[in-house]
XYZ file of C-alpha atoms in Angstrom:
305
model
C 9.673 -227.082 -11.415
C 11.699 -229.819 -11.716
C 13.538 -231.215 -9.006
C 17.730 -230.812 -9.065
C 20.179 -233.378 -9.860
C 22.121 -235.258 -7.408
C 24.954 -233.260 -6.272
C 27.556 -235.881 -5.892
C 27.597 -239.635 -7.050
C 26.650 -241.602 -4.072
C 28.264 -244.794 -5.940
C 31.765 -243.567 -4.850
C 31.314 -243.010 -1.000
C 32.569 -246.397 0.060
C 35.568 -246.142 -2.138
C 36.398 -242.718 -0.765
C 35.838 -243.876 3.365
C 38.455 -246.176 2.120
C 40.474 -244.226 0.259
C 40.807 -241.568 3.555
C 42.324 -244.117 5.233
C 45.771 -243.450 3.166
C 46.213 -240.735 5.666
C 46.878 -242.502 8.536
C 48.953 -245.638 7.366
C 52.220 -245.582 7.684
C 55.054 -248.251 7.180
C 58.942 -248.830 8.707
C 61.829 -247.060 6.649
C 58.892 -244.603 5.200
C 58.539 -241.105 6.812
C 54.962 -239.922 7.312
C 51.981 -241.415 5.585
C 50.981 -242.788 2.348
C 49.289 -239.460 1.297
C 52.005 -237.206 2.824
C 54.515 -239.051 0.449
C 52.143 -239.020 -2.928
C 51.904 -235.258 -2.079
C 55.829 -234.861 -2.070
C 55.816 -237.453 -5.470
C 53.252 -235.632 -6.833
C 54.841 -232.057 -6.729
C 58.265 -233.815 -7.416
C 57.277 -234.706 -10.889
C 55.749 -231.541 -11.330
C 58.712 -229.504 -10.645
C 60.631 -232.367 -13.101
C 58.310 -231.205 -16.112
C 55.596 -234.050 -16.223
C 52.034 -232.621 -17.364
C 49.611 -231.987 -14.581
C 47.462 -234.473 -16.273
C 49.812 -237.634 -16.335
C 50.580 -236.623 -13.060
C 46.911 -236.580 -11.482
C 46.306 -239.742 -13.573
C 49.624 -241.461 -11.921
C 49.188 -240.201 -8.385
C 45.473 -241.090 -7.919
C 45.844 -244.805 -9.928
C 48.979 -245.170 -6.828
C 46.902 -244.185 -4.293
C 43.470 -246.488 -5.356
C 46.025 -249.398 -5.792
C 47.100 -248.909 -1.817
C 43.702 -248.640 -1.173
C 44.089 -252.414 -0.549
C 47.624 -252.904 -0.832
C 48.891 -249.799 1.367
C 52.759 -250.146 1.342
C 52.894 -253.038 -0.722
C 54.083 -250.549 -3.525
C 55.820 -251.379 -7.087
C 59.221 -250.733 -5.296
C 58.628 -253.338 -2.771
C 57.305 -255.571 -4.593
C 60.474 -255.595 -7.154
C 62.795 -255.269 -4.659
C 61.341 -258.709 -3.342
C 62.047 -260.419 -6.417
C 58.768 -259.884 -8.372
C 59.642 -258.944 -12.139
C 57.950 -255.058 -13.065
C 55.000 -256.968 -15.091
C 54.597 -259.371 -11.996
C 54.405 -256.180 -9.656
C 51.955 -254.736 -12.229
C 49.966 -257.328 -12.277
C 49.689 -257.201 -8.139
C 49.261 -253.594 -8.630
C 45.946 -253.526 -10.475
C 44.534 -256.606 -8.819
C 44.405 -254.206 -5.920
C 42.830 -251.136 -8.277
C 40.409 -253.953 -9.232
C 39.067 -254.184 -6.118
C 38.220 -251.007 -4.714
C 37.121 -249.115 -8.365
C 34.279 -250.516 -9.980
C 32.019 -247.524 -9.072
C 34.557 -245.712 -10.910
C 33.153 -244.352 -14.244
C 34.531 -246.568 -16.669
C 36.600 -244.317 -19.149
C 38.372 -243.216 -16.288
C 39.085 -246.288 -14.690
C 40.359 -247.367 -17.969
C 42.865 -244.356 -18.024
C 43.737 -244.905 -14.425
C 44.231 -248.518 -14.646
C 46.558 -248.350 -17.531
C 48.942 -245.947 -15.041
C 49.934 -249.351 -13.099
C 51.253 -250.800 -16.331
C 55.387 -250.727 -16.508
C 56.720 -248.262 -18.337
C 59.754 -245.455 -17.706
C 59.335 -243.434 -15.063
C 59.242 -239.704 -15.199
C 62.296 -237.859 -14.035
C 61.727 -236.111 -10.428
C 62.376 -232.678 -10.033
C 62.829 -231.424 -6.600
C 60.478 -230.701 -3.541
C 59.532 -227.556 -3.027
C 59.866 -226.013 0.631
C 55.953 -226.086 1.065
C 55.858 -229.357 0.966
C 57.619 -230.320 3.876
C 55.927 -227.483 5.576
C 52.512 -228.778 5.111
C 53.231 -231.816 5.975
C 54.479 -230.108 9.339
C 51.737 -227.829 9.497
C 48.576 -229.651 11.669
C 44.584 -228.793 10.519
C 42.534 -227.031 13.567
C 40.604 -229.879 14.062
C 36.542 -228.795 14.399
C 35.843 -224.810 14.688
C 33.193 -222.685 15.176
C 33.433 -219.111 16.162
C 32.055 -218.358 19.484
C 33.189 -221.678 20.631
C 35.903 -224.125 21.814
C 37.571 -226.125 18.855
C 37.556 -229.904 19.528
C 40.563 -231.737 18.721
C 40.603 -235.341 17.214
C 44.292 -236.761 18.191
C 46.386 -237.500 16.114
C 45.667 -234.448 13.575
C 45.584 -234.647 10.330
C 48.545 -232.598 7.989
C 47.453 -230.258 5.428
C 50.029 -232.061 2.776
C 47.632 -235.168 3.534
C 44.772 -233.280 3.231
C 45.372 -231.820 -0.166
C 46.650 -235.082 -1.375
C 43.318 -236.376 -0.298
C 41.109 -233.334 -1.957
C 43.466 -234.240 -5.079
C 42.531 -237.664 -5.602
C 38.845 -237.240 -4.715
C 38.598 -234.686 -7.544
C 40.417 -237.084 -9.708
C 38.084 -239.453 -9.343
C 34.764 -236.957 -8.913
C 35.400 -235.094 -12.451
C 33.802 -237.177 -14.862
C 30.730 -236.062 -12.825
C 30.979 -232.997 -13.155
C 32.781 -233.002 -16.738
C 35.529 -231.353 -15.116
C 39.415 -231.509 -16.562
C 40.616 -233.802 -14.143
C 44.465 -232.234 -14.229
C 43.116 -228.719 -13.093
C 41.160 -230.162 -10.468
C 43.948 -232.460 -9.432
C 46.696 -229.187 -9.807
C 43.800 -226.422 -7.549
C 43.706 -229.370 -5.050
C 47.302 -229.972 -4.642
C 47.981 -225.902 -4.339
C 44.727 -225.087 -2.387
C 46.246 -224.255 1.384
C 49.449 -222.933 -0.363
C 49.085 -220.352 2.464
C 49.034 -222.746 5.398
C 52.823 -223.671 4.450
C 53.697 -220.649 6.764
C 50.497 -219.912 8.611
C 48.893 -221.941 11.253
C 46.099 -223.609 11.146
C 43.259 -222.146 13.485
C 40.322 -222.962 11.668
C 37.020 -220.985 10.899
C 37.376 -219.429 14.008
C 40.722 -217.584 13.419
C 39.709 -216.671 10.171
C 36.645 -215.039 11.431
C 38.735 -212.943 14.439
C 41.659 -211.952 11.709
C 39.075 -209.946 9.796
C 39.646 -208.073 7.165
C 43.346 -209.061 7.808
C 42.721 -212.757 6.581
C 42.348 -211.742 2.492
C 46.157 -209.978 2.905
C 47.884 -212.148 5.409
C 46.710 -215.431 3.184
C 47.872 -213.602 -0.339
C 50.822 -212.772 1.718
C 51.729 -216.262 2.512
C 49.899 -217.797 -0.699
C 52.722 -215.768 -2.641
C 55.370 -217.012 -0.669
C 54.968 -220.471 -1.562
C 53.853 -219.605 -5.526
C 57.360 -217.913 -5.392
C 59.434 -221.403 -4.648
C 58.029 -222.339 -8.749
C 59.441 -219.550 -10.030
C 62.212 -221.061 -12.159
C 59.928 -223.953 -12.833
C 59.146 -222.834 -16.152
C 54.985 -223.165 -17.099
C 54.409 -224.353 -13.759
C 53.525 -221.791 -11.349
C 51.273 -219.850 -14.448
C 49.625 -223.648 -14.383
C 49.168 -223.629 -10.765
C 47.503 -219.795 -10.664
C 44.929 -220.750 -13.558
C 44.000 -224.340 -11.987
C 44.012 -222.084 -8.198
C 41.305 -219.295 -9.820
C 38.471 -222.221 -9.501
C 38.827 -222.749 -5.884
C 36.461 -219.238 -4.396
C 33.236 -220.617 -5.977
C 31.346 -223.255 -7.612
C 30.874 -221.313 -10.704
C 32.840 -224.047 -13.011
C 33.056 -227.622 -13.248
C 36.392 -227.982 -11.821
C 35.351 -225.359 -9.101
C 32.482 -227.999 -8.277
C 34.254 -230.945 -8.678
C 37.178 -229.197 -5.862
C 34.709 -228.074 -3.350
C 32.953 -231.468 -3.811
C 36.365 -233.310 -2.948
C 37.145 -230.746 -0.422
C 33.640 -231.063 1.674
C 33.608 -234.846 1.645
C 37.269 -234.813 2.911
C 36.813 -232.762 5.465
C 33.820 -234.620 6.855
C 35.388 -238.482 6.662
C 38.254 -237.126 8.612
C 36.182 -236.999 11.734
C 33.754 -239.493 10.482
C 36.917 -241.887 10.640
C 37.009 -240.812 14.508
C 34.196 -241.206 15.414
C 33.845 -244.785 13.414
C 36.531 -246.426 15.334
C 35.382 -244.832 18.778
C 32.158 -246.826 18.109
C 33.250 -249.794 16.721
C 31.782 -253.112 18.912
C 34.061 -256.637 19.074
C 31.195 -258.215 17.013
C 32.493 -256.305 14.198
C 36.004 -256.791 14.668
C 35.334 -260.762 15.652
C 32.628 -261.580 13.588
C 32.352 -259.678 10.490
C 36.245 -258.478 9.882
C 37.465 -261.808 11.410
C 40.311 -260.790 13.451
C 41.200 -264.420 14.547
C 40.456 -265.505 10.484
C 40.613 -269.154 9.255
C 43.430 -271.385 9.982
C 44.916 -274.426 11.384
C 44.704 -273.021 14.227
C 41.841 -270.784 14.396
C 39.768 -273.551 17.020
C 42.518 -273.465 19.686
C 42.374 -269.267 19.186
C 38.518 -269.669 19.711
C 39.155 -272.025 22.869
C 41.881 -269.850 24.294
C 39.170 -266.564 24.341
C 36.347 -268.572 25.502
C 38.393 -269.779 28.228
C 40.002 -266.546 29.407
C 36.325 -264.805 28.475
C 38.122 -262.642 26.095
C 36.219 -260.113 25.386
């Protein structure tokens, strides 16, 4: 018998440790982080009538460009005197670097995204949105046993922001239609807009009471696209691919959705082991200068660390 496949291209794992990091950088003037504001953007120009598809194609090329570049966004960079093909150009330099293990025709769509062109019109944000981005994940679960929490939480806006742009960049894999992957991802804890977040182990005590309370509270949220024309009958066919692996796009989600749920405590428990060796040595925290030998002088001397 032969043996199976890889599950999941290990080419992209570096990009997507990176990549988690959108959720927890932030900048002044800017409320919340990078990936709770593409997930407001991201529904915004849904509700305004842009495809699903330009809109997973824009949303994930923004968020691999700030990969690198995190706030230093095509707004700033114009508003600092750089001309739209200038900030382009800034933009994709930073794509460049994070995406080769990209597969190619992809990267070619994505990368063409950061070119200057007319913006689509916003519509506006749905409730949800802020409410997910209110609403905190349970941290680590298991029934039977005490959750441990990893401060500061996680949102479920950036969460499904992340799952979004992970199956973005995971469908080619799996030949999966990168809009309905991007669309299920971006809808997929529609129910955790108005219910809190206790994990596996709430869901276990609730019972048979978790399938109705979460249709319940999935429906509420469904019902703010109402008068948004195609858009909530898009959002209920992309949503039918998230209870099993039975599709591409139902792979490619769960794929995005496991890995994300793993680097966010990965992260935690990366910088809780982190050594001054790396910080001095390899990431160069007092970097090259004209003044880097006095830096070096001044630590030696105080026996920093």
């Amino acid at each position: 018998m032969a043996e199976p496949g890889p599950a999941a291209p290990a080419a992209l794992r570096a990009l997507f440790v990176e990549l988690n990091d959108l959720k927890r950088v932030r900048s002044a003037g800017r409320d919340g982080s990078i990936a709770e504001r593409l997930f407001a953007q991201g529904w915004a120009l849904l509700t305004g009538g842009a495809a699903p598809e330009d809109v997973a194609l824009d949303i994930t090329a923004t968020a691999l460009a700030a990969a690198r570049l995190c706030d230093l966004d095509a707004a700033f960079l114009t508003a600092a005197g750089l001309s739209e093909e200038e900030a382009a150009g800034v933009l994709r330099s930073g794509f460049d670097a994070v995406t080769e293990a990209l597969d190619p025709d992809l990267r070619a769509r994505l990368r063409a995204r950061l070119s200057p062109r007319e913006p689509a019109e916003p519509g506006f944000v749905p409730g949800f949105v802020g409410a997910l981005a209110e609403q905190p994940r349970a941290g680590v679960t298991c029934p039977g046993r005490a959750r441990i929490l990893l401060e500061p939480p996680e949102n479920h806006a950036e969460h499904c922001l992340m799952v979004a742009v992970y199956g973005v960049c995971l469908s080619p894999f799996y030949r999966a239609d990168p809009a309905t992957v991007f669309l299920a991802a971006m809808a997929h804890h529609f129910h955790n807009a108005a219910m809190p977040d206790a994990g596996f182990t709430g869901e276990m005590l609730l019972g048979d009471h978790l399938g109705p309370i979460m249709a319940t509270a999935t429906g509420w949220a469904l019902g703010e696209l109402d008068e948004t024309g195609d858009l909530r009958d898009a959002v209920e066919r992309a949503r039918a691919v998230l209870p099993d692996d039975a599709t591409a796009e139902g792979r490619a989600f769960h794929a995005a959705d496991c890995v994300d749920r793993v680097l966010q405590i990965a992260q935690h428990l990366r910088a809780a082991s982190i050594t001054m060796g790396t910080v001095l040595d390899e990431m160069e925290l007092v970097h090259a200068g004209p003044v880097k030998a006095f830096h070096d002088r001044v630590l030696r001397d105080m026996q920093i660390p």
